[in-house]
Amino acid sequence: MENHREAQVSDAARLGTKINPVTCAMPMQIENPRLIEALSQLDQLTNWEQRPRGEMRVGLEPILDLSARLGDPHRAFRSIHVAGTKGKSSTSALLEASLRHAGISVGRYASPHVEHISERISVNGWPVEEGVLAEALFLALDALRAARAEATAAETATWFDMLTVAAFLIFRDAGIAWAVVETGLGGRLDSTNIVNSDVSIITNIGLEHTEILGKTRAAIAFEKAGIIKPHSTVVTPLEADDEAGAVIARRAVEIKARLTRPDLSKASTIASRNVAVAGAALDVLGELGVTAREGEAVGAWLIDAQAERDSHLPGRLERFVVPAEGKAVAVMLDGAHVPFNLEAVLDDLSGMEGFSGPGIAVVAIAADKDAAGLLDVMKRYGVSPIFTSVSNRFRSPAELQMLAGAIGLASEVIEDPQAAYERALERAAEVDAWVILTGSLYLAGLLRQHVMEQEMKSLSGRR
């Protein structure tokens, strides 16, 4: 049976339509000179995605100033605001696909990107065109220069502030009705928290970015609950007897927001849990009077098989089959970087064809992540890691190998990510194992095109 990614590429070529770079194996380099120039100017600003976050200073004043100078574009559409340690992007993509299928114009703002910056901003299911993004960024840069000349709050705007306000400009100019907006980090003081959302979603709470958000799940929940707006509705699967869920429930009461919890009793996989959460949010929209093209209230019924296919994202439970030493090896890309999510991923894999038996992981872990917890999960699931290097924001492979050795987990170190991946394939072919690239979406982004090309060549060779 023809692979769905190959079918997408061939169909697009036959019809003469543009390729969607979020899902297809096309070149990811930036081609528009104006966008290259705009991003070059943005790169002169503080980018907390590239710097040690222990030094991070956050606040809404810079983006509020920027936005005011640009006509407050976030007021031109209604919004759903999504926070959580994991599941934000997949839940947001489900909402986007479902609303689009209902005939509602919708935008989605997400972070980080895996391969191309256009993944972060989509309009009606398509990544923003490079030229459109460039012009929005130049408007934001003009506002920044004016703020610097007048010494107002926006003079300290960050890279993420600028991209966020550019996204809102793009949504306004595209005339979208609804935007699904993911937080970047935390919630209360995140740049995205200038939106006045009708519905907020908090997918889950784990220990992440503890040097900024707090050392406990309750402290982190307080920050994420900061996205809930007075008299709005918050959707969360976290129960009231959970320490984080209790914080969210208390905040909802304080600001007279309604809290609704999806039924997860039949949700046994990551995908089914995301569907339950997104479905609950869609039900809330229906209660608010949002209707599909036929006039029927929107709701969880919109999430069908097509919506699930259209919402699949790169680097999230993304499965490939590639050749190695004459065998077909199952390869999974998933950027799980907190222990509870990696455990959920490995649970899901145990029920998938091709992922029984031993596993070999190519792993990179950022310095602010719970490396010991991630390695403990790998040991419990019988996954052998090969540690590799992504950037200086990540733990060194040698340090990770020491942590693994301390718990009796055998590992290898190969500094070059592609060489580490090829070694994993070689070992997998030898012992009938499968491979997972995990610990970081940045690692997935570095290797995704190579993995896709291997799969495509294999498919072509079988014809």
Coordinates of C-alpha atoms in Angstrom, one line a residue:
M1 CA 0.0 0.0 0.0
E2 CA 1.3 3.4 -1.0
N3 CA 2.7 5.4 2.0
H4 CA 0.5 8.4 2.9
R5 CA 3.4 10.9 2.7
E6 CA 4.4 9.7 -0.7
A7 CA 0.8 9.9 -1.9
Q8 CA 0.6 13.5 -0.6
V9 CA 3.7 14.5 -2.6
S10 CA 2.7 12.8 -5.8
D11 CA -0.9 14.1 -5.6
A12 CA 0.3 17.7 -5.1
A13 CA 2.7 17.4 -8.0
R14 CA 0.0 16.0 -10.3
L15 CA -2.5 18.8 -9.4
G16 CA 0.1 21.5 -9.5
T17 CA -0.6 22.6 -6.0
K18 CA 1.8 23.8 -3.3
I19 CA 3.4 21.3 -0.9
N20 CA 2.5 21.5 2.8
P21 CA 5.9 21.6 4.5
V22 CA 4.5 20.5 7.8
T23 CA 3.7 17.0 6.5
C24 CA 5.7 16.4 3.3
A25 CA 9.3 15.7 2.6
M26 CA 10.2 18.9 0.8
P27 CA 13.2 21.2 1.3
M28 CA 12.9 23.2 4.5
Q29 CA 15.3 26.0 3.9
I30 CA 14.0 29.6 3.9
E31 CA 14.0 30.9 0.3
N32 CA 12.4 34.4 0.6
P33 CA 15.1 37.1 0.8
R34 CA 12.8 39.4 2.8
L35 CA 12.2 36.7 5.4
I36 CA 15.9 36.0 5.6
E37 CA 16.5 39.7 6.3
A38 CA 13.7 40.0 8.8
L39 CA 14.8 36.9 10.8
S40 CA 18.4 38.2 10.7
Q41 CA 17.2 41.3 12.4
L42 CA 15.1 39.3 14.9
D43 CA 18.2 37.2 15.7
Q44 CA 19.7 40.3 17.3
L45 CA 17.1 40.2 20.0
T46 CA 17.0 38.0 23.1
N47 CA 15.8 34.5 22.2
W48 CA 15.0 32.4 25.2
E49 CA 14.7 29.3 23.0
Q50 CA 18.4 29.6 22.4
R51 CA 19.7 30.9 25.8
P52 CA 19.9 29.4 29.3
R53 CA 16.4 29.8 30.7
G54 CA 17.7 30.2 34.2
E55 CA 18.4 33.8 33.3
M56 CA 15.0 34.4 31.8
R57 CA 13.0 37.5 32.6
V58 CA 9.4 37.5 31.6
G59 CA 6.6 40.1 31.4
L60 CA 3.7 41.3 29.3
E61 CA 4.6 45.0 29.1
P62 CA 6.8 44.7 26.0
I63 CA 4.3 42.9 23.8
L64 CA 1.4 45.0 25.1
D65 CA 3.3 48.1 23.9
L66 CA 4.2 46.4 20.6
S67 CA 0.6 45.3 20.0
A68 CA -0.8 48.8 20.8
R69 CA 1.5 50.4 18.3
L70 CA 0.2 47.9 15.7
G71 CA -3.5 48.4 16.4
D72 CA -4.0 45.5 18.9
P73 CA -4.4 42.9 16.2
H74 CA -5.3 40.2 18.7
R75 CA -8.6 41.9 19.3
A76 CA -9.7 41.1 15.7
F77 CA -10.5 37.5 16.3
R78 CA -11.8 35.1 19.1
S79 CA -9.3 32.7 20.6
I80 CA -8.7 29.4 22.3
H81 CA -5.6 29.5 24.5
V82 CA -3.8 26.2 25.2
A83 CA -1.2 25.6 27.9
G84 CA 0.3 22.4 29.4
T85 CA 3.5 20.5 29.8
K86 CA 2.7 18.1 26.9
G87 CA -0.1 17.7 24.3
K88 CA -0.5 21.4 23.5
S89 CA 0.4 21.2 19.9
S90 CA -1.5 18.0 19.1
T91 CA -4.6 19.3 20.9
S92 CA -4.3 22.6 19.1
A93 CA -3.9 20.9 15.7
L94 CA -7.0 18.8 16.3
L95 CA -9.0 22.0 17.1
E96 CA -7.7 23.7 14.0
A97 CA -8.5 20.8 11.7
S98 CA -12.0 20.4 13.2
L99 CA -12.9 24.0 13.0
R100 CA -11.6 24.2 9.4
H101 CA -13.7 21.2 8.4
A102 CA -16.7 23.0 9.9
G103 CA -16.2 25.9 7.5
I104 CA -14.8 28.2 10.1
S105 CA -11.8 30.3 9.2
V106 CA -9.1 29.5 11.8
G107 CA -5.4 30.2 12.6
R108 CA -3.0 28.4 14.8
Y109 CA 0.1 29.7 16.6
A110 CA 2.5 27.1 18.0
S111 CA 6.1 26.6 19.2
P112 CA 8.7 25.4 18.7
H113 CA 9.0 24.5 15.0
V114 CA 10.6 21.2 14.0
E115 CA 12.0 22.1 10.6
H116 CA 10.7 25.4 9.2
I117 CA 9.6 28.6 11.1
S118 CA 6.4 28.6 9.0
E119 CA 5.1 25.6 11.0
R120 CA 4.5 28.0 13.9
I121 CA 1.8 30.1 12.1
S122 CA -0.9 28.4 10.0
V123 CA -4.0 29.9 8.4
N124 CA -6.8 27.5 7.5
G125 CA -4.5 24.5 7.8
W126 CA -1.6 25.9 5.7
P127 CA 1.7 27.2 7.1
V128 CA 2.1 30.9 6.5
E129 CA 3.8 31.9 3.3
E130 CA 7.3 33.2 3.7
G131 CA 6.5 36.5 2.1
V132 CA 3.5 37.1 4.4
L133 CA 5.5 36.3 7.5
A134 CA 8.3 38.6 6.3
E135 CA 6.0 41.6 5.9
A136 CA 4.4 41.0 9.3
L137 CA 7.8 40.8 10.9
F138 CA 8.9 44.1 9.3
L139 CA 5.8 45.8 10.7
A140 CA 6.8 44.5 14.2
L141 CA 10.4 45.6 13.6
D142 CA 9.1 49.1 12.7
A143 CA 7.1 49.2 16.0
L144 CA 10.2 48.1 17.9
R145 CA 12.3 50.9 16.4
A146 CA 9.6 53.4 17.4
A147 CA 9.6 52.1 20.9
R148 CA 13.3 52.3 21.2
A149 CA 13.2 55.9 19.9
E150 CA 10.6 56.8 22.6
A151 CA 12.1 54.5 25.3
T152 CA 8.9 52.7 26.0
A153 CA 8.3 49.1 27.2
A154 CA 8.6 47.5 23.8
E155 CA 12.2 48.5 23.5
T156 CA 13.1 45.3 25.4
A157 CA 10.9 43.0 23.2
T158 CA 12.2 39.5 22.7
W159 CA 12.4 37.3 19.6
F160 CA 9.2 35.5 20.8
D161 CA 7.4 38.8 21.5
M162 CA 8.0 39.8 17.9
L163 CA 7.0 36.5 16.3
T164 CA 3.8 36.4 18.5
V165 CA 2.6 39.9 17.5
A166 CA 3.5 39.0 13.8
A167 CA 1.3 36.0 14.1
F168 CA -1.6 38.1 15.4
L169 CA -1.1 40.6 12.5
I170 CA -1.3 37.7 10.0
F171 CA -4.5 36.3 11.6
R172 CA -6.1 39.8 11.6
D173 CA -5.2 40.4 7.9
A174 CA -6.4 37.0 6.9
G175 CA -9.8 37.7 8.5
I176 CA -9.8 34.6 10.6
A177 CA -12.7 34.1 13.0
W178 CA -10.9 31.9 15.6
A179 CA -7.2 31.5 16.6
V180 CA -5.9 28.5 18.5
V181 CA -3.0 29.9 20.4
E182 CA -0.4 27.8 22.3
T183 CA 1.6 29.3 25.1
G184 CA 5.4 29.4 24.7
L185 CA 6.4 28.8 28.3
G186 CA 4.2 28.8 31.3
G187 CA 1.1 31.0 30.8
R188 CA 0.6 33.9 33.2
L189 CA 3.5 36.0 31.9
D190 CA 3.8 34.3 28.5
S191 CA 3.8 36.7 25.5
T192 CA 0.6 35.0 24.1
N193 CA -1.4 35.9 27.2
I194 CA -2.6 39.2 25.8
V195 CA -5.4 37.3 24.0
N196 CA -8.8 37.5 25.7
S197 CA -9.7 33.9 25.2
D198 CA -13.2 32.5 25.3
V199 CA -11.9 29.1 26.2
S200 CA -8.6 28.0 27.8
I201 CA -7.2 24.5 27.9
I202 CA -4.6 23.1 30.3
T203 CA -3.6 19.7 29.0
N204 CA -1.5 18.5 31.9
I205 CA 1.2 19.6 34.4
G206 CA 4.6 18.1 34.7
L207 CA 7.9 19.3 36.2
E208 CA 9.5 21.4 33.5
H209 CA 11.3 24.8 33.4
T210 CA 11.3 24.6 37.2
E211 CA 13.9 27.4 37.4
I212 CA 11.3 29.8 36.0
L213 CA 7.9 28.3 36.7
G214 CA 8.5 26.8 40.2
K215 CA 9.7 23.6 41.8
T216 CA 6.4 21.8 42.3
R217 CA 3.4 20.9 40.1
A218 CA 1.2 23.2 42.1
A219 CA 3.5 26.2 41.5
I220 CA 3.7 25.4 37.8
A221 CA -0.1 25.0 37.7
F222 CA -0.4 28.5 39.1
E223 CA 1.6 29.9 36.2
K224 CA -0.4 28.0 33.6
A225 CA -3.7 28.9 35.2
G226 CA -2.8 32.5 34.5
I227 CA -4.2 32.1 31.0
I228 CA -7.8 31.6 32.4
K229 CA -9.9 34.7 31.8
P230 CA -12.7 35.9 34.0
H231 CA -16.1 34.5 33.1
S232 CA -14.6 32.2 30.5
T233 CA -14.4 28.4 30.4
V234 CA -11.3 26.3 31.2
V235 CA -11.0 22.7 30.0
T236 CA -8.6 20.4 31.9
P237 CA -8.4 16.7 32.5
L238 CA -6.7 17.3 35.9
E239 CA -9.0 16.3 38.8
A240 CA -9.7 18.4 41.9
D241 CA -7.8 15.9 44.1
D242 CA -4.7 16.4 42.0
E243 CA -2.3 19.0 43.5
A244 CA -2.1 20.8 40.1
G245 CA -5.8 20.3 39.4
A246 CA -6.7 21.9 42.7
V247 CA -4.8 25.0 41.8
I248 CA -6.6 25.3 38.5
A249 CA -10.0 24.7 40.1
R250 CA -9.3 27.4 42.8
R251 CA -8.3 29.9 40.1
A252 CA -11.4 29.3 38.1
V253 CA -13.5 29.9 41.2
E254 CA -11.6 33.1 42.0
I255 CA -12.3 34.7 38.6
K256 CA -15.8 33.2 38.1
A257 CA -14.7 31.0 35.2
R258 CA -16.4 27.7 34.4
L259 CA -14.3 24.5 34.7
T260 CA -15.1 21.5 32.6
R261 CA -13.3 18.1 32.6
P262 CA -13.3 15.7 29.7
D263 CA -14.1 12.1 30.2
L264 CA -10.9 10.2 29.9
S265 CA -12.3 6.8 31.2
K266 CA -12.0 5.3 27.7
A267 CA -8.8 7.2 26.6
S268 CA -6.0 4.7 26.7
T269 CA -3.6 6.3 24.4
I270 CA -2.0 9.7 23.9
A271 CA -4.1 10.3 20.8
S272 CA -7.3 9.4 22.5
R273 CA -6.6 11.7 25.4
N274 CA -5.9 14.5 23.0
V275 CA -9.2 13.8 21.2
A276 CA -11.1 13.9 24.5
V277 CA -9.6 17.2 25.6
A278 CA -10.1 18.8 22.1
G279 CA -13.6 17.4 21.9
A280 CA -14.5 18.9 25.3
A281 CA -13.3 22.3 24.1
L282 CA -15.4 22.0 20.9
D283 CA -18.4 21.2 23.0
V284 CA -17.9 24.4 24.9
L285 CA -17.7 26.4 21.6
G286 CA -21.0 24.9 20.6
E287 CA -22.5 26.0 23.9
L288 CA -21.2 29.5 23.1
G289 CA -23.2 29.5 19.8
V290 CA -20.4 28.7 17.4
T291 CA -21.9 26.8 14.4
A292 CA -20.7 24.8 11.5
R293 CA -21.4 25.6 7.9
E294 CA -24.7 23.7 8.1
G295 CA -25.9 25.7 11.1
E296 CA -25.3 22.9 13.6
A297 CA -23.5 23.7 16.8
V298 CA -19.9 22.7 16.7
G299 CA -18.8 19.9 19.1
A300 CA -16.7 16.8 19.6
W301 CA -18.6 15.3 16.7
L302 CA -16.3 17.3 14.4
I303 CA -13.3 15.2 15.3
D304 CA -13.5 12.4 12.7
A305 CA -10.8 10.3 11.0
Q306 CA -10.0 13.1 8.5
A307 CA -9.5 15.7 11.2
E308 CA -7.2 13.3 13.1
R309 CA -5.2 12.7 9.9
D310 CA -5.0 16.4 9.1
S311 CA -3.8 17.3 12.6
H312 CA -0.8 15.0 12.6
L313 CA 2.3 17.0 13.4
P314 CA 6.0 16.4 12.6
G315 CA 8.0 14.9 15.5
R316 CA 5.0 13.7 17.5
L317 CA 4.4 9.9 17.4
E318 CA 5.6 10.0 13.7
R319 CA 6.3 6.5 12.4
F320 CA 8.5 5.4 9.6
V321 CA 9.8 2.2 8.2
V322 CA 13.4 2.3 6.8
P323 CA 15.8 -0.2 5.4
A324 CA 18.9 -1.3 7.3
E325 CA 21.1 -4.3 6.5
G326 CA 18.4 -5.8 4.3
K327 CA 15.7 -5.5 7.0
A328 CA 12.8 -3.1 7.5
V329 CA 13.3 -1.2 10.8
A330 CA 10.4 0.6 12.5
V331 CA 11.5 4.2 13.5
M332 CA 9.5 6.5 15.7
L333 CA 10.1 10.3 16.0
D334 CA 8.7 11.8 19.1
G335 CA 10.2 14.8 21.0
A336 CA 9.1 13.6 24.4
H337 CA 11.2 15.5 26.9
V338 CA 9.5 14.9 30.3
P339 CA 9.3 11.5 32.0
F340 CA 5.5 11.0 32.1
N341 CA 5.2 11.8 28.4
L342 CA 8.0 9.4 27.4
E343 CA 6.3 6.7 29.5
A344 CA 3.1 7.4 27.7
V345 CA 4.8 7.2 24.3
L346 CA 6.5 3.9 25.1
D347 CA 3.2 2.6 26.4
D348 CA 1.6 3.5 23.1
L349 CA 4.4 1.9 21.1
S350 CA 4.0 -1.4 22.8
G351 CA 0.7 -1.8 21.1
M352 CA 1.9 -0.8 17.6
E353 CA 3.0 -3.1 14.9
G354 CA 6.8 -3.2 14.5
F355 CA 7.5 -1.9 18.0
S356 CA 7.5 -5.1 20.0
G357 CA 10.8 -6.4 21.4
P358 CA 13.9 -4.3 22.3
G359 CA 14.1 -0.6 21.5
I360 CA 17.1 1.6 20.7
A361 CA 16.8 5.3 21.4
V362 CA 18.8 8.2 19.9
V363 CA 18.6 10.8 22.6
A364 CA 19.4 14.4 23.3
I365 CA 18.2 16.1 26.5
A366 CA 18.2 19.8 27.2
A367 CA 20.0 21.0 30.3
D368 CA 16.8 22.1 32.0
K369 CA 15.0 18.7 31.6
D370 CA 14.8 15.8 34.1
A371 CA 17.4 13.6 32.5
A372 CA 17.5 11.1 35.4
G373 CA 13.7 10.7 35.1
L374 CA 13.8 10.1 31.4
L375 CA 16.6 7.6 31.7
D376 CA 14.7 5.7 34.5
V377 CA 11.8 5.4 32.1
M378 CA 14.1 4.0 29.3
K379 CA 15.5 1.4 31.7
R380 CA 12.1 0.3 32.9
Y381 CA 10.9 -0.2 29.2
G382 CA 14.1 -1.9 28.1
V383 CA 15.2 0.9 25.7
S384 CA 19.0 1.2 25.1
P385 CA 20.1 4.9 24.6
I386 CA 22.7 6.3 22.2
F387 CA 23.4 9.8 23.4
T388 CA 24.2 12.5 20.9
S389 CA 24.8 16.3 20.8
V390 CA 22.4 19.0 19.5
S391 CA 23.6 22.3 21.0
N392 CA 25.3 23.8 24.0
R393 CA 21.9 24.2 25.6
F394 CA 21.8 20.4 26.0
R395 CA 23.4 18.1 28.5
S396 CA 26.6 16.6 27.1
P397 CA 26.4 13.0 25.9
A398 CA 29.2 12.1 28.4
E399 CA 27.2 13.5 31.3
L400 CA 24.1 11.5 30.2
Q401 CA 26.2 8.3 29.9
M402 CA 27.4 8.8 33.5
L403 CA 23.8 9.2 34.7
A404 CA 22.8 6.1 32.7
G405 CA 25.7 4.1 34.2
A406 CA 24.6 5.1 37.7
I407 CA 21.3 3.2 37.3
G408 CA 22.8 0.3 35.4
L409 CA 21.6 1.4 31.9
A410 CA 24.0 0.4 29.2
S411 CA 24.5 3.2 26.6
E412 CA 26.7 4.5 23.8
V413 CA 27.9 8.0 23.0
I414 CA 28.1 9.3 19.4
E415 CA 28.4 13.1 19.1
D416 CA 27.1 13.4 15.6
P417 CA 23.3 13.0 15.5
Q418 CA 23.1 11.4 12.0
A419 CA 26.0 9.0 12.9
A420 CA 24.1 8.1 16.1
Y421 CA 21.0 7.4 14.1
E422 CA 22.8 5.2 11.6
R423 CA 24.4 3.3 14.5
A424 CA 20.9 2.8 16.0
L425 CA 19.7 1.4 12.7
E426 CA 22.7 -0.9 12.4
R427 CA 22.1 -2.3 16.0
A428 CA 18.3 -2.6 15.4
A429 CA 18.9 -4.7 12.3
E430 CA 21.3 -7.0 14.2
V431 CA 18.9 -7.7 17.1
D432 CA 15.4 -7.2 15.5
A433 CA 14.8 -4.0 17.4
W434 CA 13.1 -0.8 16.7
V435 CA 14.4 2.8 16.9
I436 CA 13.1 6.0 18.5
L437 CA 14.5 9.5 18.2
T438 CA 13.5 11.3 21.4
G439 CA 14.2 13.7 24.2
S440 CA 14.0 16.8 22.0
L441 CA 12.0 18.2 19.1
Y442 CA 15.2 19.9 17.9
L443 CA 16.8 16.4 17.5
A444 CA 13.7 15.3 15.5
G445 CA 14.1 18.4 13.3
L446 CA 17.7 17.7 12.6
L447 CA 17.1 14.1 11.5
R448 CA 13.5 14.1 10.1
Q449 CA 14.3 14.8 6.5
H450 CA 17.0 12.2 6.4
V451 CA 14.6 9.6 7.9
M452 CA 11.9 10.5 5.4
E453 CA 14.3 10.3 2.5
Q454 CA 15.3 6.8 3.6
E455 CA 11.7 5.7 3.7
M456 CA 10.9 7.2 0.3
K457 CA 13.8 5.6 -1.4
S458 CA 12.8 2.3 0.0
L459 CA 9.3 2.7 -1.3
S460 CA 10.5 3.7 -4.7
G461 CA 12.9 0.7 -4.8
R462 CA 10.0 -1.7 -4.2
R463 CA 8.1 -0.6 -7.3

